[in-house]
Short mmCIF file of C-alpha atoms and ligand atoms in Angstrom, two decimals:
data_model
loop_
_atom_site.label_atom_id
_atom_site.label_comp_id
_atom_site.label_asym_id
_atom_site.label_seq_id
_atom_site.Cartn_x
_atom_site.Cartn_y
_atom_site.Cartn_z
CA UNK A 1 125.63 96.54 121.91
CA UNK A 2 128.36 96.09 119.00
CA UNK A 3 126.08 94.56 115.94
CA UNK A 4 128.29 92.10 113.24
CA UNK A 5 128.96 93.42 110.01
CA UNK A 6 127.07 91.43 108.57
CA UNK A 7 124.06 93.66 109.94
CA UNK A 8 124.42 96.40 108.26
CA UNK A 9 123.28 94.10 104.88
CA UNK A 10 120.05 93.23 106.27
CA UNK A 11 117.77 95.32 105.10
CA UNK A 12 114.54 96.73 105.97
CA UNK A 13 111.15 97.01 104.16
CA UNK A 14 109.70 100.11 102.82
CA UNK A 15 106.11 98.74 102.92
CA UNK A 16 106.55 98.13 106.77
CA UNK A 17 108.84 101.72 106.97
CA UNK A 18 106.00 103.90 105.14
CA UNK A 19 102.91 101.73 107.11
CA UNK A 20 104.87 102.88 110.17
CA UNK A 21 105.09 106.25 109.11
CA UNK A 22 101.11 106.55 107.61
CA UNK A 23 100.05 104.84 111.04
CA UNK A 24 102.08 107.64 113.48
CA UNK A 25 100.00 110.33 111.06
CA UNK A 26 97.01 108.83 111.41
CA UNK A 27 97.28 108.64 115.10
CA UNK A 28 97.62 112.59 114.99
CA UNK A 29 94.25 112.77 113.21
CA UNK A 30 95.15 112.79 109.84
CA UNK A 31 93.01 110.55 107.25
CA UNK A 32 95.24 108.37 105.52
CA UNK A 33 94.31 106.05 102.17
CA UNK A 34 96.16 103.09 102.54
CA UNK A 35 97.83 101.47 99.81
CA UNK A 36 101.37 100.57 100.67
CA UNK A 37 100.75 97.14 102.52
CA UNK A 38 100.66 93.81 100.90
CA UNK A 39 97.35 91.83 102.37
CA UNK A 40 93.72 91.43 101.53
CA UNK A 41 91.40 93.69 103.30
CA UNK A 42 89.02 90.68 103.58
CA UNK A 43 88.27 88.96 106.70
CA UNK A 44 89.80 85.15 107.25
CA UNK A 45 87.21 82.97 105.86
CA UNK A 46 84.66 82.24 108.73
CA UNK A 47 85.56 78.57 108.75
CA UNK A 48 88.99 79.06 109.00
CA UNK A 49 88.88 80.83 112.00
CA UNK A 50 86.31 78.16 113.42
CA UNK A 51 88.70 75.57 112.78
CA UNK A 52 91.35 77.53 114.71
CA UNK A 53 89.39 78.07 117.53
CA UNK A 54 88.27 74.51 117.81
CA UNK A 55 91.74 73.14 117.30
CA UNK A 56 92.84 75.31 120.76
CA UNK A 57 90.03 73.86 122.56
CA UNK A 58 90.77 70.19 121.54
CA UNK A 59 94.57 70.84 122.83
CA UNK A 60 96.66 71.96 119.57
CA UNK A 61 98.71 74.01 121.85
CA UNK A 62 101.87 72.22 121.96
CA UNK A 63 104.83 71.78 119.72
CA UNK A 64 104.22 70.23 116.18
CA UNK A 65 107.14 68.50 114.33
CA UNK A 66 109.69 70.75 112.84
CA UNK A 67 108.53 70.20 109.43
CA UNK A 68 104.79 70.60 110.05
CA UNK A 69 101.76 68.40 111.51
CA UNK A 70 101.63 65.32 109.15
CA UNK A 71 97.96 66.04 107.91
CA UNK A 72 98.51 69.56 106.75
CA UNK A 73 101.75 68.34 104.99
CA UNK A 74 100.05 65.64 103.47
CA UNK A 75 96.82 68.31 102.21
CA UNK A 76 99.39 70.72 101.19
CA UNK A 77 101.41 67.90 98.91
CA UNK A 78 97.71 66.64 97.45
CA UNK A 79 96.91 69.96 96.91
CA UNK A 80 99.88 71.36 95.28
CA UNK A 81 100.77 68.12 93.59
CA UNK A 82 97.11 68.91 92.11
CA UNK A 83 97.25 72.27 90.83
CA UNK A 84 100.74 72.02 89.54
CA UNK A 85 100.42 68.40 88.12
CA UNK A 86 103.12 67.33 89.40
CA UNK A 87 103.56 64.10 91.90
CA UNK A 88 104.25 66.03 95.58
CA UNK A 89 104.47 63.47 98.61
CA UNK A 90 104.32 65.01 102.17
CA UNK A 91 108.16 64.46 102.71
CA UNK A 92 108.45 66.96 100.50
CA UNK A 93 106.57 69.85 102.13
CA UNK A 94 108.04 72.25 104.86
CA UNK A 95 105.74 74.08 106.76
CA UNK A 96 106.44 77.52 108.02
CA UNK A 97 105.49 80.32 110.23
CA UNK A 98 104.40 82.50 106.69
CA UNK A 99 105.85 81.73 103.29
CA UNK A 100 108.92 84.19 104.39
CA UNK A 101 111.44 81.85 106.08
CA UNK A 102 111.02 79.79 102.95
CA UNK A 103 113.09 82.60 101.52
CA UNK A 104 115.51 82.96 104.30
CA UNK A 105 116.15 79.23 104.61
CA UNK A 106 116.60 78.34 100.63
CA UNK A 107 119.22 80.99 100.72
CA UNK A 108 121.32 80.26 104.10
CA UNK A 109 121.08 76.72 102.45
CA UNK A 110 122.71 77.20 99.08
CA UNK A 111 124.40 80.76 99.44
CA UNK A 112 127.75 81.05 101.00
CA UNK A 113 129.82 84.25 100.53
CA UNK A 114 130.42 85.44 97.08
CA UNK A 115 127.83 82.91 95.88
CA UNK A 116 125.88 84.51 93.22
CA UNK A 117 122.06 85.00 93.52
CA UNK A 118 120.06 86.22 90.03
CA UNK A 119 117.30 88.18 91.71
CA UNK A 120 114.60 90.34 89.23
CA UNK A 121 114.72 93.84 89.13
CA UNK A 122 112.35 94.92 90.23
CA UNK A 123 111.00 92.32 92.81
CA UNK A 124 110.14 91.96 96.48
CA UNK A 125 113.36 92.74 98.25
CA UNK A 126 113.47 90.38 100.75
CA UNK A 127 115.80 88.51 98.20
CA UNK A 128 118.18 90.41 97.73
CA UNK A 129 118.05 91.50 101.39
CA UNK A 130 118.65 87.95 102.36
CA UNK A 131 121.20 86.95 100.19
CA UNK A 132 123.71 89.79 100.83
CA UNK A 133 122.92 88.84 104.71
CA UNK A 134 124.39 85.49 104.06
CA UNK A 135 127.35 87.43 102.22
CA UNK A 136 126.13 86.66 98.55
CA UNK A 137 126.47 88.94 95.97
CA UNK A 138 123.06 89.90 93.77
CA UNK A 139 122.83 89.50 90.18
CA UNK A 140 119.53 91.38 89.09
CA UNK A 141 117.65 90.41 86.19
CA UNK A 142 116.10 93.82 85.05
CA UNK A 143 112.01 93.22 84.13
CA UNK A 144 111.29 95.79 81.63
CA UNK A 145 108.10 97.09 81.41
CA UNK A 146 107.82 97.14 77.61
CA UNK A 147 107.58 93.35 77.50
CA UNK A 148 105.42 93.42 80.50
CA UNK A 149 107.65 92.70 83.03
CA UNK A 150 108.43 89.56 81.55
CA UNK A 151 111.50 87.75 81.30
CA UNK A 152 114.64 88.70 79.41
CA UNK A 153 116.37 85.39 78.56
CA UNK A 154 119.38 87.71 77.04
CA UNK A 155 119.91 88.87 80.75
CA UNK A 156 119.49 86.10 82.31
CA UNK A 157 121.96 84.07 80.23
CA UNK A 158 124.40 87.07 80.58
CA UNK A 159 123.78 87.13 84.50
CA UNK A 160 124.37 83.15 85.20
CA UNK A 161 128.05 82.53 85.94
CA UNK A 162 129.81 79.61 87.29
CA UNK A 163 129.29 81.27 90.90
CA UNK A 164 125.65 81.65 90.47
CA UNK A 165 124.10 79.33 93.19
CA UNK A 166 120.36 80.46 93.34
CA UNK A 167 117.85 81.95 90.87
CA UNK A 168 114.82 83.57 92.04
CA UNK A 169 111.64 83.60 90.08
CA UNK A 170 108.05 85.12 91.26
CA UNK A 171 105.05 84.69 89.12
CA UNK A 172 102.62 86.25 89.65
CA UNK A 173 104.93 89.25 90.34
CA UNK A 174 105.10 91.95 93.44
CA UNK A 175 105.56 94.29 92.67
CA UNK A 176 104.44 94.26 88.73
CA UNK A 177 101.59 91.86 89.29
CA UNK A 178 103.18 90.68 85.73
CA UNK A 179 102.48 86.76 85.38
CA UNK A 180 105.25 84.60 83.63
CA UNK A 181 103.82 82.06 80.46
CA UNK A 182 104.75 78.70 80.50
CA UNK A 183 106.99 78.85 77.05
CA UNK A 184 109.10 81.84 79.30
CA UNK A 185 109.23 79.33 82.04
CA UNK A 186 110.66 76.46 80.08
CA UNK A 187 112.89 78.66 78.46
CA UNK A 188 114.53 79.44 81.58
CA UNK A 189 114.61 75.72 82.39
CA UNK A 190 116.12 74.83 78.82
CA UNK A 191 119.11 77.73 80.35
CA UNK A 192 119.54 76.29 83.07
CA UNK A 193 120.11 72.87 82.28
CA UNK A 194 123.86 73.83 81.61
CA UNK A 195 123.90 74.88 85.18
CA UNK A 196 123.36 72.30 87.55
CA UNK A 197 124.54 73.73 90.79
CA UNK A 198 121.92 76.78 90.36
CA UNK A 199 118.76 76.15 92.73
CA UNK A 200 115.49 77.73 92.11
CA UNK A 201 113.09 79.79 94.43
CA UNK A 202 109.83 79.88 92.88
CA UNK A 203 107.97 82.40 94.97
CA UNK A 204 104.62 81.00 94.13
CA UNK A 205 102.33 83.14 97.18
CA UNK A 206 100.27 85.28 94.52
CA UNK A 207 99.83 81.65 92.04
CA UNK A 208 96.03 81.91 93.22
CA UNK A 209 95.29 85.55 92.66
CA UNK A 210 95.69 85.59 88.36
CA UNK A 211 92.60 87.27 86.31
CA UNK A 212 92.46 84.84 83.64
CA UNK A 213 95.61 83.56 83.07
CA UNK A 214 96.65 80.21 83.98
CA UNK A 215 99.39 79.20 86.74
CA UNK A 216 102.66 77.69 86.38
CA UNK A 217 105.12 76.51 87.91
CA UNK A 218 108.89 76.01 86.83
CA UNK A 219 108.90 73.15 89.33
CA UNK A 220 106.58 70.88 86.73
CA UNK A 221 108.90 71.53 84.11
CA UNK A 222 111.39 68.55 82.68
CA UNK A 223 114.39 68.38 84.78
CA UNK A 224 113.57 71.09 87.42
CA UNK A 225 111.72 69.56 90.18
CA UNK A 226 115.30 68.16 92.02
CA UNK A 227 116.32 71.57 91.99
CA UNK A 228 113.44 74.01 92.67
CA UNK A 229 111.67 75.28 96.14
CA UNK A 230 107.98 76.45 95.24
CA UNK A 231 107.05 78.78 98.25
CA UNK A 232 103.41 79.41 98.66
CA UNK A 233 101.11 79.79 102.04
CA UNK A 234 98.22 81.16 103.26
CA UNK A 235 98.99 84.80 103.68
CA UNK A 236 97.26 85.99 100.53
CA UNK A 237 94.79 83.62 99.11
CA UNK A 238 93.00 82.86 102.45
CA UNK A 239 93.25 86.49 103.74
CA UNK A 240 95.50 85.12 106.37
CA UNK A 241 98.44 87.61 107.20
CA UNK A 242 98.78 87.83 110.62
CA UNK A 243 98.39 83.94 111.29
CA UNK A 244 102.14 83.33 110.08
CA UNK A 245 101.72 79.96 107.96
CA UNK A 246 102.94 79.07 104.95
CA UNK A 247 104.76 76.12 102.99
CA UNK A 248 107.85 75.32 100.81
CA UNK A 249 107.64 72.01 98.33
CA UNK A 250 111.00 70.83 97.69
CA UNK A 251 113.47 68.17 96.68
CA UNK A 252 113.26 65.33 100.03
CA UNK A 253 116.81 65.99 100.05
CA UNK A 254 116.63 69.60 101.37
CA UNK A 255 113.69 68.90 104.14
CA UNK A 256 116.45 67.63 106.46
CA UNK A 257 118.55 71.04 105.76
CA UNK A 258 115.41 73.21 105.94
CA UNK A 259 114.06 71.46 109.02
CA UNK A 260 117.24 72.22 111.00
CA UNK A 261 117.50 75.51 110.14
CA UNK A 262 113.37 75.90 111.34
CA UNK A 263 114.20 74.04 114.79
CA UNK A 264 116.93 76.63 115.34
CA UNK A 265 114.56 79.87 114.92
CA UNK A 266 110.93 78.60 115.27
CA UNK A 267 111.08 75.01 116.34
CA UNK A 268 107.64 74.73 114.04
CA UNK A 269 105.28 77.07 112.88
CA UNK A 270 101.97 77.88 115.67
CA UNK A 271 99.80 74.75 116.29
CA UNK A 272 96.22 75.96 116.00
CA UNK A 273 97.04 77.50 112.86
CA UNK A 274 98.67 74.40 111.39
CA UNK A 275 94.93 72.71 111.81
CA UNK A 276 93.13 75.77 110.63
CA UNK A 277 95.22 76.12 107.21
CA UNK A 278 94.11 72.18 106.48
CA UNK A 279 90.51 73.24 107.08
CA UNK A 280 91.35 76.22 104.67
CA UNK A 281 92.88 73.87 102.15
CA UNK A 282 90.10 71.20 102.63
CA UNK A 283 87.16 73.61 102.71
CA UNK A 284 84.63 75.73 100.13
CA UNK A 285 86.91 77.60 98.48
CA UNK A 286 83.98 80.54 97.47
CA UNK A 287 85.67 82.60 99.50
CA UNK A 288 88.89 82.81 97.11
CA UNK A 289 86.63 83.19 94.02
CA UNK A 290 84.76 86.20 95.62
CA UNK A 291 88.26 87.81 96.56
CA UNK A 292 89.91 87.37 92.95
CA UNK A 293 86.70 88.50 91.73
CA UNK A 294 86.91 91.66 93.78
CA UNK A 295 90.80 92.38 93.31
CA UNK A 296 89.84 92.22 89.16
CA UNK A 297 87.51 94.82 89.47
CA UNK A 298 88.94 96.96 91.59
CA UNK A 299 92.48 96.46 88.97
CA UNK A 300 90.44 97.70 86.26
CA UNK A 301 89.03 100.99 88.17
CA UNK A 302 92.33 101.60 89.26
CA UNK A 303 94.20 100.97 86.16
CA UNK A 304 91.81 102.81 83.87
CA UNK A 305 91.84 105.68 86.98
CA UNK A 306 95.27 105.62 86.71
CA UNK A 307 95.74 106.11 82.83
CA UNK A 308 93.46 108.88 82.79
CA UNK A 309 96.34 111.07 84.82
CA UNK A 310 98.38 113.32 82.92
CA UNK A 311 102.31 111.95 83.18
CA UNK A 312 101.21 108.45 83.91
CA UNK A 313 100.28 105.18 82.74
CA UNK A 314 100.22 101.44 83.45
CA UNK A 315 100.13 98.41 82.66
CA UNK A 316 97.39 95.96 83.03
CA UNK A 317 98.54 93.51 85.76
CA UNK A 318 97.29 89.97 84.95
CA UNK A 319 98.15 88.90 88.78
CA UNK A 320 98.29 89.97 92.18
CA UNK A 321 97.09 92.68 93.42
CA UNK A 322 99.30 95.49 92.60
CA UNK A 323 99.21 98.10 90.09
CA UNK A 324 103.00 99.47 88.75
CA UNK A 325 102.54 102.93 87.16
CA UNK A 326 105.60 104.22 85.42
CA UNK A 327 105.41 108.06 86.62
CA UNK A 328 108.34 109.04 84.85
CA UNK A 329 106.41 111.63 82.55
CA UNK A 330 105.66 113.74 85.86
CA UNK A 331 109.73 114.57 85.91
CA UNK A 332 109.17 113.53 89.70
CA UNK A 333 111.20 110.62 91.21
CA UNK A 334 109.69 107.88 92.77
CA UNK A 335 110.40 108.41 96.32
CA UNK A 336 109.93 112.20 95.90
CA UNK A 337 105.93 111.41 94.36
CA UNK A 338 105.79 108.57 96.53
CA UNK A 339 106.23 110.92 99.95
CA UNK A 340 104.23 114.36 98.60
CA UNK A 341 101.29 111.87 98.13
CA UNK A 342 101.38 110.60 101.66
CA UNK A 343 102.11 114.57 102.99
CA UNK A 344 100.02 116.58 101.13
CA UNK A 345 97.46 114.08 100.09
CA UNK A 346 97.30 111.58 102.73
CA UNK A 347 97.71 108.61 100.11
CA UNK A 348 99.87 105.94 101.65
CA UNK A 349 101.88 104.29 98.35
CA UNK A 350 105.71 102.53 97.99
CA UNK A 351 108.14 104.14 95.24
CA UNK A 352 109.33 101.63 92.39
CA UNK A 353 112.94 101.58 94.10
CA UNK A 354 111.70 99.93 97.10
CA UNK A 355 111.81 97.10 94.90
CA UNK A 356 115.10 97.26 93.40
CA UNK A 357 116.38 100.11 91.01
CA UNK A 358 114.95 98.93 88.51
CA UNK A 359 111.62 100.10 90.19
CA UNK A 360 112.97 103.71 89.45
CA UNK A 361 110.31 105.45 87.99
CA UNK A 362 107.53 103.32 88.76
CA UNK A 363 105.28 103.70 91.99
CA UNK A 364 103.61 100.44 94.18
CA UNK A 365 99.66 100.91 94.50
CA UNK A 366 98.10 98.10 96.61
CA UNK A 367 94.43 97.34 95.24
CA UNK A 368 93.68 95.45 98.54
CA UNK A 369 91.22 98.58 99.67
CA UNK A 370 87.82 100.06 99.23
CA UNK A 371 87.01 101.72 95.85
CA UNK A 372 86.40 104.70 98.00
CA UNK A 373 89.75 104.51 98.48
CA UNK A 374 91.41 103.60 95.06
CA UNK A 375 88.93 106.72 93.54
N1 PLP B 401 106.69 86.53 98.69
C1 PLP B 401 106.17 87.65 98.17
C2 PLP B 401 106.42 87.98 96.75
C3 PLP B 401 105.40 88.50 98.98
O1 PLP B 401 104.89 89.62 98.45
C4 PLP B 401 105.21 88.17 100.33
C5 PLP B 401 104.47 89.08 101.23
O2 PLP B 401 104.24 90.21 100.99
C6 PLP B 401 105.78 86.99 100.81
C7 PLP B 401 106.51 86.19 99.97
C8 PLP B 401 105.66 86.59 102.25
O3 PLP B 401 104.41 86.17 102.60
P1 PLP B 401 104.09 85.65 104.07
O4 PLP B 401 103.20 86.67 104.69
O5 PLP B 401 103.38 84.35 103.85
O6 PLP B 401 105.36 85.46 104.81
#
């Protein structure tokens, strides 16, 4: 088969790359600690999978509208519209097969080629990946760990042009777990206000996993609601990685264009799991309290672990749950660390530049496993 061009800009993953790679070894025997992958090691809450297995038996096994079944939008706009205090109605919700597409379809709906996209660097590179598949060009906006990963409104200022079409923002961040304040958010809204054809992503999937800090979203901020898609889903806060849901709040406008763009590659995210991510939504939520309350103590092993190495130290992550070591004092590179750990040691981890080059000299470390593990 001849592939397009335009293939050889997708890119792949390294988190799915090195699983691949840890999973072949560990078929040969080898005992592997894995900390590469992106999902809670908890079970789906009981409930949740109750729901699912209910909704099959009472027929949810055909076809749901494009933009979701009607009663999980209209849970997902009460309950956003909630925690972001912000008025959502349920025109205003896409639902997805996982928060993903969300990405794919903001940017094959506002990025056309040579469109600029202002991406952080580091971040989760499905942006980026995305964007030069649609024949954009990425501007990154380099997170620096001295400030904690927070945002640089020099940069961003410098990186806006009258091409840029899309910025990107994820708070809480993968991979620096770093959390973005509400002052740095309405700064970046203040920016943007002299740029009206720039549309927002906020990648909002980790808002539920912070350890202390409060969530926000550039969405509830003056001005910025017509112009910003929050993504969020299921994936991480309900344990719920394989079941493919997730949700994008937007402008009304943009449900048509999203919509369209779903019926051509899904037609609708899976039935059953539509009704099980309402009972999710609707249900005790104990079971998100006990997981954030695990992921915090199992940060502050790791982290305080991790600090206690020679060449190494990190920051505290206030979200997520990733840890970011900058290894640059072990005069190793990131991918060259990254892959003796998984050969000689059998520890399964993703180098910084996975993430972007700004992730050089900075390793991934996953906190969703055992403390056996993590020690
Ligand atoms: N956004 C970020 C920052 C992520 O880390 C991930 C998953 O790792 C996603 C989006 C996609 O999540 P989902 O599994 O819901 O597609």
């Amino acid at each position: 088969m001849m592939f397009a061009d335009r293939m050889n800009n997708l890119a792949s993953a390294a988190s799915f790359a090195t699983l691949a790679r840890a999973k072949a070894m560990e078929a040969s025997g080898r005992r592997i600690v894995h900390l590469e992958v992106g999902q809670p090691d908890m079970p789906t809450p009981a409930h949740v999978v109750d729901a699912c297995a209910k909704a099959l038996r009472d027929g949810h096994t055909r076809y749901t509208p494009a933009a979701g079944w009607m009663p999980l939008r209209e849970t997902i706009a009460e309950h956003v519209g909630e925690r972001l205090g912000m008025d959502v109605r349920p025109s205003e919700v896409v639902v997805t097969p996982g928060g993903k597409p969300i990405i794919f379809y903001t940017v094959m709906a506002v990025i056309g080629p040579g469109d600029e996209a202002i991406i952080p660097d580091p971040s989760f590179p499905v942006y980026a990946s995305v964007v030069r598949f649609a024949g954009g060009v990425v501007r990154p906006l380099p997170l620096r760990e001295e400030n904690g990963f927070g945002l640089d409104l020099t940069a961003l200022s410098e990186a806006l042009s009258p091409r840029t079409r899309l910025l990107v923002l994820c708070s809480p961040s993968n991979p620096t777990g770093g959390v973005w304040s509400r002052d740095e958010l309405r700064a970046v809204a203040d920016v943007l206000r002299d740029y009206p054809n720039v549309t927002v992503l906020s990648d909002e999937i980790y808002g539920r996993i912070l350890f202390g800090e409060t969530h926000h979203s550039i969405a509830a901020e003056p001005g910025m609601r017509s112009r910003t898609v929050v993504l969020d889903g299921f994936s991480k806060t309900y344990a719920m990685t394989g079941w493919r849901l997730g949700w994008g709040v937007m402008p009304e406008s943009f449900v048509e264009g999203f919509t369209r763009q779903q019926i051509n590659v899904t037609s609708c995210a899976n039935a059953a799991a539509q009704v099980a991510g309402r009972a999710a939504l609707c249900g005790p939520q104990d079971s998100v309290d006990a997981m954030v309350a695990t992921f915090r103590t199992r940060r502050d092993h790791l982290v305080d672990g991790l600090n206690r190495l020679p060449g190494i130290r990190c920051t505290l992550p206030a979200g997520a749950f990733y840890a970011f070591p900058n290894i640059t004092a072990t005069g190793r590179s990131s991918q060259d660390l990254a892959e003796t750990l998984l050969d000689k040691a059998g520890v399964a981890l993703l180098p910084g530049t996975g993430f972007g080059p700004g992730g050089d000299g900075f390793l991934r470390l996953s906190y969703a496993a055992s403390m056996e593990d993590l020690d």
